[in-house]
Short mmCIF file of N, CA and C in Angstrom, two decimals:
data_model
loop_
_atom_site.label_atom_id
_atom_site.label_comp_id
_atom_site.label_asym_id
_atom_site.label_seq_id
_atom_site.Cartn_x
_atom_site.Cartn_y
_atom_site.Cartn_z
N MET S 1 -11.63 26.12 -18.63
CA MET S 1 -10.97 25.96 -17.34
C MET S 1 -9.52 25.59 -17.57
N ASP S 2 -8.63 26.16 -16.81
CA ASP S 2 -7.21 25.87 -16.87
C ASP S 2 -6.97 24.47 -16.30
N THR S 3 -6.48 23.54 -17.12
CA THR S 3 -6.30 22.17 -16.66
C THR S 3 -5.26 22.06 -15.57
N ALA S 4 -4.26 22.92 -15.55
CA ALA S 4 -3.27 22.88 -14.48
C ALA S 4 -3.93 23.18 -13.14
N ALA S 5 -4.86 24.13 -13.13
CA ALA S 5 -5.54 24.48 -11.89
C ALA S 5 -6.48 23.37 -11.44
N ALA S 6 -6.98 22.58 -12.39
CA ALA S 6 -7.94 21.52 -12.06
C ALA S 6 -7.25 20.25 -11.55
N ARG S 7 -5.96 20.11 -11.77
CA ARG S 7 -5.25 18.91 -11.33
C ARG S 7 -5.16 18.86 -9.81
N PRO S 8 -5.35 17.68 -9.22
CA PRO S 8 -5.22 17.59 -7.77
C PRO S 8 -3.76 17.76 -7.33
N VAL S 9 -3.60 18.37 -6.18
CA VAL S 9 -2.29 18.56 -5.56
C VAL S 9 -2.27 17.68 -4.31
N PHE S 10 -1.22 16.89 -4.18
CA PHE S 10 -1.07 15.98 -3.05
C PHE S 10 -0.05 16.55 -2.08
N ARG S 11 -0.37 16.49 -0.79
CA ARG S 11 0.57 16.93 0.22
C ARG S 11 0.30 16.16 1.51
N THR S 12 1.28 16.16 2.38
CA THR S 12 1.11 15.54 3.68
C THR S 12 0.32 16.48 4.58
N ALA S 13 -0.72 15.96 5.19
CA ALA S 13 -1.55 16.78 6.08
C ALA S 13 -0.75 17.18 7.31
N VAL S 14 -1.12 18.32 7.85
CA VAL S 14 -0.49 18.88 9.06
C VAL S 14 -1.58 19.08 10.12
N PRO S 15 -1.19 19.28 11.37
CA PRO S 15 -2.19 19.43 12.43
C PRO S 15 -3.26 20.49 12.16
N ASP S 16 -2.93 21.57 11.49
CA ASP S 16 -3.93 22.59 11.18
C ASP S 16 -5.03 22.09 10.24
N ASP S 17 -4.78 20.98 9.55
CA ASP S 17 -5.76 20.41 8.63
C ASP S 17 -6.83 19.56 9.33
N VAL S 18 -6.62 19.23 10.59
CA VAL S 18 -7.48 18.27 11.27
C VAL S 18 -8.97 18.61 11.17
N PRO S 19 -9.42 19.82 11.50
CA PRO S 19 -10.87 20.09 11.42
C PRO S 19 -11.44 19.86 10.02
N ALA S 20 -10.75 20.32 9.00
CA ALA S 20 -11.24 20.15 7.63
C ALA S 20 -11.23 18.68 7.22
N LEU S 21 -10.22 17.93 7.65
CA LEU S 21 -10.16 16.50 7.34
C LEU S 21 -11.31 15.75 7.99
N VAL S 22 -11.59 16.06 9.26
CA VAL S 22 -12.71 15.40 9.94
C VAL S 22 -14.02 15.70 9.21
N ASP S 23 -14.23 16.95 8.85
CA ASP S 23 -15.45 17.31 8.12
C ASP S 23 -15.56 16.56 6.79
N LEU S 24 -14.45 16.45 6.07
CA LEU S 24 -14.44 15.74 4.79
C LEU S 24 -14.77 14.26 4.99
N ILE S 25 -14.10 13.62 5.94
CA ILE S 25 -14.31 12.19 6.18
C ILE S 25 -15.75 11.93 6.60
N GLU S 26 -16.27 12.74 7.50
CA GLU S 26 -17.66 12.59 7.93
C GLU S 26 -18.61 12.74 6.74
N SER S 27 -18.35 13.73 5.89
CA SER S 27 -19.25 13.99 4.76
C SER S 27 -19.25 12.84 3.75
N ALA S 28 -18.16 12.10 3.65
CA ALA S 28 -18.07 11.01 2.69
C ALA S 28 -18.65 9.71 3.21
N TYR S 29 -18.72 9.55 4.54
CA TYR S 29 -19.16 8.28 5.11
C TYR S 29 -20.53 8.30 5.78
N ARG S 30 -20.86 9.41 6.44
CA ARG S 30 -22.03 9.40 7.30
C ARG S 30 -22.96 10.57 7.03
N GLY S 31 -24.20 10.40 7.44
CA GLY S 31 -25.17 11.47 7.37
C GLY S 31 -25.70 11.70 5.97
N ASP S 32 -26.61 12.64 5.88
CA ASP S 32 -27.26 12.92 4.61
C ASP S 32 -26.30 13.40 3.53
N SER S 33 -25.28 14.17 3.92
CA SER S 33 -24.34 14.68 2.91
C SER S 33 -23.62 13.54 2.19
N SER S 34 -23.39 12.43 2.89
CA SER S 34 -22.68 11.30 2.27
C SER S 34 -23.51 10.64 1.18
N ARG S 35 -24.82 10.81 1.22
CA ARG S 35 -25.69 10.17 0.24
C ARG S 35 -25.57 10.81 -1.15
N ALA S 36 -24.89 11.96 -1.24
CA ALA S 36 -24.65 12.59 -2.54
C ALA S 36 -23.62 11.80 -3.35
N GLY S 37 -22.82 10.97 -2.69
CA GLY S 37 -21.82 10.14 -3.35
C GLY S 37 -22.23 8.68 -3.27
N TRP S 38 -21.39 7.81 -3.80
CA TRP S 38 -21.72 6.39 -3.82
C TRP S 38 -20.99 5.60 -2.74
N THR S 39 -20.13 6.25 -1.94
CA THR S 39 -19.35 5.52 -0.93
C THR S 39 -19.95 5.62 0.46
N THR S 40 -21.14 6.12 0.60
CA THR S 40 -21.76 6.30 1.91
C THR S 40 -21.87 4.99 2.69
N GLU S 41 -21.73 5.09 3.99
CA GLU S 41 -22.01 3.98 4.90
C GLU S 41 -23.26 4.27 5.73
N ALA S 42 -23.94 5.36 5.40
CA ALA S 42 -25.07 5.83 6.21
C ALA S 42 -26.18 4.79 6.34
N ASN S 43 -26.30 3.89 5.39
CA ASN S 43 -27.34 2.86 5.49
C ASN S 43 -26.91 1.69 6.37
N LEU S 44 -25.63 1.62 6.73
CA LEU S 44 -25.11 0.52 7.56
C LEU S 44 -24.72 0.97 8.97
N LEU S 45 -24.32 2.23 9.09
CA LEU S 45 -23.78 2.72 10.35
C LEU S 45 -24.31 4.10 10.69
N GLU S 46 -24.55 4.31 11.94
CA GLU S 46 -24.88 5.63 12.44
C GLU S 46 -23.72 6.08 13.31
N GLY S 47 -23.84 7.27 13.87
CA GLY S 47 -22.75 7.80 14.69
C GLY S 47 -21.67 8.40 13.82
N ARG S 48 -20.61 8.80 14.45
CA ARG S 48 -19.50 9.44 13.75
C ARG S 48 -18.56 8.39 13.15
N ARG S 49 -17.86 8.76 12.10
CA ARG S 49 -16.83 7.90 11.50
C ARG S 49 -15.49 8.12 12.21
N THR S 50 -15.21 9.38 12.57
CA THR S 50 -13.94 9.70 13.20
C THR S 50 -14.11 10.98 14.02
N ASP S 51 -13.03 11.42 14.62
CA ASP S 51 -13.04 12.68 15.35
C ASP S 51 -11.66 13.32 15.27
N ARG S 52 -11.54 14.50 15.85
CA ARG S 52 -10.28 15.24 15.76
C ARG S 52 -9.12 14.48 16.39
N ASP S 53 -9.36 13.82 17.51
CA ASP S 53 -8.26 13.09 18.17
C ASP S 53 -7.72 11.97 17.29
N GLU S 54 -8.62 11.22 16.65
CA GLU S 54 -8.18 10.10 15.81
C GLU S 54 -7.40 10.60 14.59
N VAL S 55 -7.89 11.63 13.94
CA VAL S 55 -7.20 12.16 12.76
C VAL S 55 -5.86 12.78 13.17
N ALA S 56 -5.83 13.50 14.27
CA ALA S 56 -4.58 14.09 14.75
C ALA S 56 -3.56 13.00 15.07
N ALA S 57 -4.03 11.89 15.62
CA ALA S 57 -3.12 10.77 15.93
C ALA S 57 -2.53 10.17 14.66
N VAL S 58 -3.33 10.05 13.61
CA VAL S 58 -2.81 9.54 12.33
C VAL S 58 -1.71 10.46 11.81
N ILE S 59 -1.95 11.76 11.88
CA ILE S 59 -0.96 12.73 11.39
C ILE S 59 0.33 12.66 12.20
N ALA S 60 0.21 12.48 13.51
CA ALA S 60 1.38 12.53 14.40
C ALA S 60 2.14 11.21 14.49
N ARG S 61 1.49 10.09 14.22
CA ARG S 61 2.09 8.78 14.44
C ARG S 61 3.27 8.53 13.50
N PRO S 62 4.41 8.12 14.05
CA PRO S 62 5.55 7.75 13.19
C PRO S 62 5.16 6.60 12.26
N GLY S 63 5.62 6.66 11.02
CA GLY S 63 5.30 5.62 10.05
C GLY S 63 3.91 5.75 9.49
N SER S 64 3.28 6.89 9.71
CA SER S 64 1.93 7.12 9.23
C SER S 64 1.92 8.43 8.45
N ARG S 65 1.04 8.49 7.47
CA ARG S 65 0.91 9.71 6.67
C ARG S 65 -0.56 9.90 6.31
N MET S 66 -1.06 11.09 6.52
CA MET S 66 -2.39 11.44 6.03
C MET S 66 -2.16 12.27 4.79
N LEU S 67 -2.60 11.76 3.68
CA LEU S 67 -2.44 12.44 2.40
C LEU S 67 -3.63 13.36 2.19
N ALA S 68 -3.38 14.65 2.05
CA ALA S 68 -4.42 15.63 1.76
C ALA S 68 -4.38 15.92 0.26
N VAL S 69 -5.55 15.98 -0.34
CA VAL S 69 -5.64 16.22 -1.78
C VAL S 69 -6.45 17.51 -1.97
N GLU S 70 -5.85 18.44 -2.70
CA GLU S 70 -6.49 19.73 -2.92
C GLU S 70 -6.62 20.00 -4.41
N ARG S 71 -7.64 20.79 -4.72
CA ARG S 71 -7.80 21.32 -6.07
C ARG S 71 -8.15 22.78 -5.89
N ASP S 72 -7.42 23.65 -6.57
CA ASP S 72 -7.62 25.10 -6.43
C ASP S 72 -7.58 25.50 -4.96
N SER S 73 -6.62 24.94 -4.21
CA SER S 73 -6.37 25.24 -2.79
C SER S 73 -7.51 24.82 -1.86
N GLU S 74 -8.39 23.94 -2.34
CA GLU S 74 -9.51 23.47 -1.53
C GLU S 74 -9.36 21.97 -1.28
N LEU S 75 -9.52 21.54 -0.02
CA LEU S 75 -9.44 20.13 0.32
C LEU S 75 -10.60 19.37 -0.31
N ILE S 76 -10.27 18.35 -1.13
CA ILE S 76 -11.32 17.60 -1.81
C ILE S 76 -11.27 16.10 -1.52
N ALA S 77 -10.16 15.64 -0.94
CA ALA S 77 -10.03 14.21 -0.67
C ALA S 77 -8.88 13.97 0.30
N CYS S 78 -8.84 12.75 0.84
CA CYS S 78 -7.73 12.38 1.73
C CYS S 78 -7.65 10.87 1.82
N CYS S 79 -6.55 10.39 2.34
CA CYS S 79 -6.41 8.98 2.70
C CYS S 79 -5.28 8.84 3.71
N GLN S 80 -5.37 7.78 4.47
CA GLN S 80 -4.37 7.44 5.47
C GLN S 80 -3.47 6.35 4.90
N LEU S 81 -2.19 6.49 5.12
CA LEU S 81 -1.23 5.43 4.81
C LEU S 81 -0.44 5.13 6.08
N GLU S 82 -0.24 3.86 6.35
CA GLU S 82 0.53 3.47 7.52
C GLU S 82 1.52 2.38 7.13
N HIS S 83 2.79 2.60 7.44
CA HIS S 83 3.84 1.64 7.13
C HIS S 83 3.80 0.54 8.19
N ARG S 84 3.55 -0.68 7.75
CA ARG S 84 3.44 -1.83 8.66
C ARG S 84 4.39 -2.94 8.22
N GLY S 85 5.66 -2.67 8.32
CA GLY S 85 6.67 -3.67 7.96
C GLY S 85 6.74 -3.89 6.47
N ASP S 86 6.31 -5.07 6.00
CA ASP S 86 6.42 -5.41 4.58
C ASP S 86 5.24 -4.92 3.75
N HIS S 87 4.29 -4.25 4.39
CA HIS S 87 3.15 -3.71 3.64
C HIS S 87 2.74 -2.35 4.20
N ALA S 88 1.91 -1.67 3.44
CA ALA S 88 1.32 -0.41 3.90
C ALA S 88 -0.18 -0.64 4.06
N TYR S 89 -0.75 0.03 5.04
CA TYR S 89 -2.20 -0.01 5.25
C TYR S 89 -2.80 1.26 4.66
N PHE S 90 -3.90 1.11 3.95
CA PHE S 90 -4.61 2.20 3.30
C PHE S 90 -5.97 2.34 3.97
N GLY S 91 -6.28 3.53 4.46
CA GLY S 91 -7.56 3.73 5.14
C GLY S 91 -8.01 5.18 5.11
N MET S 92 -9.11 5.46 5.78
CA MET S 92 -9.71 6.80 5.85
C MET S 92 -9.76 7.48 4.49
N PHE S 93 -10.07 6.72 3.48
CA PHE S 93 -10.15 7.23 2.11
C PHE S 93 -11.46 7.97 1.94
N ALA S 94 -11.37 9.24 1.65
CA ALA S 94 -12.58 10.05 1.50
C ALA S 94 -12.42 11.01 0.33
N VAL S 95 -13.44 11.05 -0.52
CA VAL S 95 -13.53 12.01 -1.61
C VAL S 95 -14.83 12.77 -1.39
N ARG S 96 -14.78 14.07 -1.53
CA ARG S 96 -16.00 14.87 -1.38
C ARG S 96 -17.12 14.21 -2.19
N PRO S 97 -18.27 13.96 -1.56
CA PRO S 97 -19.34 13.22 -2.23
C PRO S 97 -19.75 13.78 -3.59
N THR S 98 -19.78 15.08 -3.75
CA THR S 98 -20.20 15.66 -5.03
C THR S 98 -19.15 15.48 -6.12
N LEU S 99 -17.95 15.02 -5.77
CA LEU S 99 -16.89 14.78 -6.75
C LEU S 99 -16.67 13.30 -7.03
N GLN S 100 -17.42 12.44 -6.33
CA GLN S 100 -17.26 11.00 -6.52
C GLN S 100 -17.79 10.58 -7.88
N GLY S 101 -17.17 9.56 -8.43
CA GLY S 101 -17.61 9.03 -9.71
C GLY S 101 -16.97 9.68 -10.92
N GLY S 102 -16.05 10.61 -10.69
CA GLY S 102 -15.41 11.33 -11.80
C GLY S 102 -13.98 10.92 -12.07
N GLY S 103 -13.50 9.86 -11.42
CA GLY S 103 -12.15 9.38 -11.67
C GLY S 103 -11.10 9.85 -10.67
N LEU S 104 -11.47 10.73 -9.77
CA LEU S 104 -10.51 11.25 -8.79
C LEU S 104 -10.00 10.14 -7.86
N GLY S 105 -10.86 9.24 -7.44
CA GLY S 105 -10.45 8.15 -6.56
C GLY S 105 -9.35 7.30 -7.15
N LYS S 106 -9.42 7.02 -8.44
CA LYS S 106 -8.38 6.23 -9.12
C LYS S 106 -7.03 6.93 -9.04
N VAL S 107 -7.05 8.23 -9.23
CA VAL S 107 -5.81 9.02 -9.19
C VAL S 107 -5.22 9.00 -7.78
N ILE S 108 -6.07 9.12 -6.79
CA ILE S 108 -5.61 9.16 -5.39
C ILE S 108 -5.03 7.82 -4.97
N ILE S 109 -5.72 6.73 -5.27
CA ILE S 109 -5.22 5.43 -4.84
C ILE S 109 -3.91 5.11 -5.57
N ALA S 110 -3.78 5.52 -6.81
CA ALA S 110 -2.53 5.31 -7.55
C ALA S 110 -1.38 6.09 -6.89
N GLU S 111 -1.66 7.31 -6.46
CA GLU S 111 -0.63 8.10 -5.78
C GLU S 111 -0.27 7.48 -4.43
N ALA S 112 -1.25 6.98 -3.70
CA ALA S 112 -0.98 6.32 -2.42
C ALA S 112 -0.11 5.08 -2.63
N GLU S 113 -0.41 4.31 -3.65
CA GLU S 113 0.39 3.12 -3.95
C GLU S 113 1.81 3.51 -4.37
N ARG S 114 1.93 4.55 -5.20
CA ARG S 114 3.25 5.03 -5.61
C ARG S 114 4.07 5.45 -4.40
N PHE S 115 3.46 6.21 -3.51
CA PHE S 115 4.16 6.65 -2.31
C PHE S 115 4.62 5.46 -1.47
N ALA S 116 3.73 4.50 -1.21
CA ALA S 116 4.07 3.34 -0.39
C ALA S 116 5.23 2.55 -0.99
N LEU S 117 5.23 2.40 -2.30
CA LEU S 117 6.29 1.66 -2.98
C LEU S 117 7.60 2.46 -3.02
N ASP S 118 7.52 3.72 -3.45
CA ASP S 118 8.74 4.52 -3.62
C ASP S 118 9.35 4.99 -2.30
N GLU S 119 8.52 5.40 -1.36
CA GLU S 119 9.04 5.97 -0.11
C GLU S 119 9.31 4.92 0.96
N TRP S 120 8.48 3.90 1.02
CA TRP S 120 8.64 2.88 2.06
C TRP S 120 9.16 1.56 1.52
N GLY S 121 9.16 1.39 0.20
CA GLY S 121 9.67 0.16 -0.40
C GLY S 121 8.86 -1.07 -0.05
N VAL S 122 7.58 -0.91 0.25
CA VAL S 122 6.76 -2.06 0.60
C VAL S 122 6.29 -2.79 -0.66
N ALA S 123 6.06 -4.07 -0.51
CA ALA S 123 5.68 -4.89 -1.66
C ALA S 123 4.17 -5.04 -1.81
N GLU S 124 3.42 -4.58 -0.80
CA GLU S 124 1.99 -4.84 -0.83
C GLU S 124 1.23 -3.75 -0.09
N MET S 125 0.00 -3.52 -0.54
CA MET S 125 -0.92 -2.60 0.13
C MET S 125 -2.05 -3.44 0.72
N HIS S 126 -2.46 -3.13 1.95
CA HIS S 126 -3.57 -3.79 2.60
C HIS S 126 -4.64 -2.77 2.96
N MET S 127 -5.87 -3.21 2.98
CA MET S 127 -6.98 -2.38 3.46
C MET S 127 -8.06 -3.32 3.96
N THR S 128 -8.95 -2.76 4.78
CA THR S 128 -10.12 -3.52 5.18
C THR S 128 -11.36 -2.75 4.73
N VAL S 129 -12.34 -3.51 4.24
CA VAL S 129 -13.57 -2.94 3.72
C VAL S 129 -14.73 -3.74 4.30
N ILE S 130 -15.81 -3.06 4.64
CA ILE S 130 -17.00 -3.77 5.11
C ILE S 130 -17.43 -4.71 3.99
N SER S 131 -17.45 -6.00 4.29
CA SER S 131 -17.68 -7.01 3.25
C SER S 131 -19.01 -6.86 2.53
N LEU S 132 -20.02 -6.32 3.19
CA LEU S 132 -21.32 -6.13 2.55
C LEU S 132 -21.33 -5.03 1.50
N ARG S 133 -20.30 -4.24 1.44
CA ARG S 133 -20.26 -3.12 0.49
C ARG S 133 -19.73 -3.61 -0.86
N GLU S 134 -20.52 -4.44 -1.52
CA GLU S 134 -20.10 -5.12 -2.75
C GLU S 134 -19.66 -4.16 -3.84
N GLU S 135 -20.36 -3.04 -4.01
CA GLU S 135 -20.00 -2.08 -5.06
C GLU S 135 -18.61 -1.49 -4.79
N LEU S 136 -18.33 -1.18 -3.54
CA LEU S 136 -17.02 -0.64 -3.18
C LEU S 136 -15.93 -1.70 -3.32
N VAL S 137 -16.21 -2.90 -2.84
CA VAL S 137 -15.23 -3.99 -2.99
C VAL S 137 -14.93 -4.21 -4.47
N ALA S 138 -15.96 -4.21 -5.31
CA ALA S 138 -15.76 -4.40 -6.75
C ALA S 138 -14.90 -3.28 -7.34
N TRP S 139 -15.06 -2.05 -6.86
CA TRP S 139 -14.24 -0.93 -7.33
C TRP S 139 -12.77 -1.20 -7.02
N TYR S 140 -12.48 -1.66 -5.80
CA TYR S 140 -11.10 -1.98 -5.44
C TYR S 140 -10.57 -3.16 -6.24
N VAL S 141 -11.39 -4.16 -6.49
CA VAL S 141 -10.96 -5.31 -7.30
C VAL S 141 -10.58 -4.83 -8.70
N ARG S 142 -11.33 -3.90 -9.26
CA ARG S 142 -10.97 -3.34 -10.58
C ARG S 142 -9.65 -2.58 -10.54
N ARG S 143 -9.24 -2.15 -9.39
CA ARG S 143 -7.95 -1.45 -9.22
C ARG S 143 -6.82 -2.44 -8.93
N GLY S 144 -7.11 -3.74 -8.93
CA GLY S 144 -6.07 -4.75 -8.74
C GLY S 144 -6.02 -5.36 -7.35
N TYR S 145 -6.94 -4.99 -6.47
CA TYR S 145 -6.97 -5.57 -5.12
C TYR S 145 -7.64 -6.94 -5.17
N VAL S 146 -7.21 -7.80 -4.25
CA VAL S 146 -7.69 -9.18 -4.21
C VAL S 146 -8.44 -9.39 -2.90
N ARG S 147 -9.61 -10.00 -3.01
CA ARG S 147 -10.36 -10.38 -1.81
C ARG S 147 -9.66 -11.58 -1.20
N THR S 148 -9.34 -11.49 0.07
CA THR S 148 -8.63 -12.59 0.74
C THR S 148 -9.58 -13.57 1.41
N GLY S 149 -10.81 -13.16 1.64
CA GLY S 149 -11.73 -13.99 2.40
C GLY S 149 -11.44 -13.95 3.89
N GLN S 150 -10.43 -13.20 4.28
CA GLN S 150 -10.05 -13.06 5.69
C GLN S 150 -10.96 -12.00 6.32
N LEU S 151 -11.87 -12.46 7.19
CA LEU S 151 -12.87 -11.59 7.78
C LEU S 151 -12.58 -11.36 9.25
N THR S 152 -12.88 -10.15 9.71
CA THR S 152 -12.77 -9.84 11.13
C THR S 152 -14.09 -9.19 11.56
N ALA S 153 -14.43 -9.42 12.81
CA ALA S 153 -15.66 -8.84 13.34
C ALA S 153 -15.58 -7.32 13.32
N PHE S 154 -16.71 -6.70 13.09
CA PHE S 154 -16.75 -5.25 13.11
C PHE S 154 -16.52 -4.80 14.54
N PRO S 155 -15.57 -3.88 14.75
CA PRO S 155 -15.25 -3.48 16.14
C PRO S 155 -16.35 -2.65 16.78
N ARG S 156 -16.52 -2.83 18.04
CA ARG S 156 -17.46 -2.02 18.83
C ARG S 156 -16.63 -0.98 19.57
N ARG S 157 -16.72 0.25 19.10
CA ARG S 157 -15.96 1.32 19.72
C ARG S 157 -16.87 2.11 20.67
N ASP S 158 -16.35 3.22 21.08
CA ASP S 158 -17.11 4.20 21.87
C ASP S 158 -18.48 4.38 21.24
N GLU S 159 -19.51 4.51 22.04
CA GLU S 159 -20.88 4.58 21.51
C GLU S 159 -21.17 5.80 20.65
N ARG S 160 -20.24 6.73 20.53
CA ARG S 160 -20.42 7.87 19.63
C ARG S 160 -20.08 7.50 18.19
N PHE S 161 -19.35 6.39 18.01
CA PHE S 161 -18.79 6.03 16.71
C PHE S 161 -19.37 4.72 16.18
N ASP S 162 -19.41 4.63 14.86
CA ASP S 162 -19.66 3.37 14.17
C ASP S 162 -20.75 2.53 14.82
N LEU S 163 -21.96 3.05 14.84
CA LEU S 163 -23.08 2.34 15.43
C LEU S 163 -23.79 1.54 14.33
N PRO S 164 -23.55 0.22 14.26
CA PRO S 164 -24.15 -0.59 13.21
C PRO S 164 -25.67 -0.59 13.27
N THR S 165 -26.29 -0.57 12.10
CA THR S 165 -27.74 -0.68 12.01
C THR S 165 -28.15 -2.14 11.77
N ARG S 166 -27.16 -3.02 11.67
CA ARG S 166 -27.40 -4.45 11.50
C ARG S 166 -26.28 -5.22 12.18
N ASP S 167 -26.52 -6.50 12.46
CA ASP S 167 -25.59 -7.31 13.25
C ASP S 167 -24.57 -8.08 12.44
N ASP S 168 -24.66 -8.06 11.12
CA ASP S 168 -23.79 -8.91 10.30
C ASP S 168 -22.62 -8.17 9.65
N LEU S 169 -22.22 -7.04 10.20
CA LEU S 169 -21.11 -6.29 9.61
C LEU S 169 -19.78 -6.93 10.00
N GLN S 170 -18.91 -7.03 9.01
CA GLN S 170 -17.55 -7.50 9.24
C GLN S 170 -16.65 -6.90 8.18
N PHE S 171 -15.36 -6.86 8.51
CA PHE S 171 -14.38 -6.35 7.57
C PHE S 171 -13.75 -7.50 6.81
N GLU S 172 -13.44 -7.25 5.53
CA GLU S 172 -12.66 -8.19 4.75
C GLU S 172 -11.35 -7.53 4.38
N LEU S 173 -10.27 -8.28 4.50
CA LEU S 173 -8.95 -7.80 4.11
C LEU S 173 -8.80 -7.90 2.59
N LEU S 174 -8.44 -6.79 1.96
CA LEU S 174 -8.11 -6.76 0.54
C LEU S 174 -6.62 -6.44 0.43
N THR S 175 -5.93 -7.06 -0.51
CA THR S 175 -4.50 -6.81 -0.68
C THR S 175 -4.17 -6.60 -2.15
N LYS S 176 -3.06 -5.92 -2.37
CA LYS S 176 -2.58 -5.72 -3.74
C LYS S 176 -1.06 -5.74 -3.72
N LYS S 177 -0.47 -6.53 -4.62
CA LYS S 177 0.98 -6.52 -4.82
C LYS S 177 1.35 -5.24 -5.54
N LEU S 178 2.35 -4.56 -5.04
CA LEU S 178 2.82 -3.33 -5.67
C LEU S 178 4.08 -3.62 -6.46
N SER S 179 4.20 -2.99 -7.62
CA SER S 179 5.40 -3.18 -8.42
C SER S 179 5.80 -1.87 -9.06
N ALA S 180 7.07 -1.75 -9.33
CA ALA S 180 7.61 -0.51 -9.92
C ALA S 180 7.23 -0.39 -11.37
#
């Protein structure tokens, strides 16, 4: 295999990407397809993770960027970055479930951090993770993120989205100092 062709290509998502991005995000978080990877939330939440309106809003919002990751012209991953003053917020991180566990996530988060530091000059990256997802939290800690112990209640959105299967879900804020 040509290694140049196998390298991921990073680009800013555009409105035409919305349907494929929604499908990717849903496949990584919810339903049976998400169980092929290790980042599934299907055992904690039912309903949809996102929809076209939410993803389109991320793409259109000033100070926000949806990073699309392609390999051989095929969408394989994405993440949201949002400039929030002295820090950037990292969210909607999704890698195709069948590609999880192969090191792609490390490459993507490093690129997201590079972008936030170089393009926005922020000193820190923030994210929220469901605190019960110990394996995922541990993965971020290995990437240099720090558990803050700052917890927020899991939001109750429209009944089509994020339907908890248990009552003890909450988000924990993780942070990482960025340096050149």
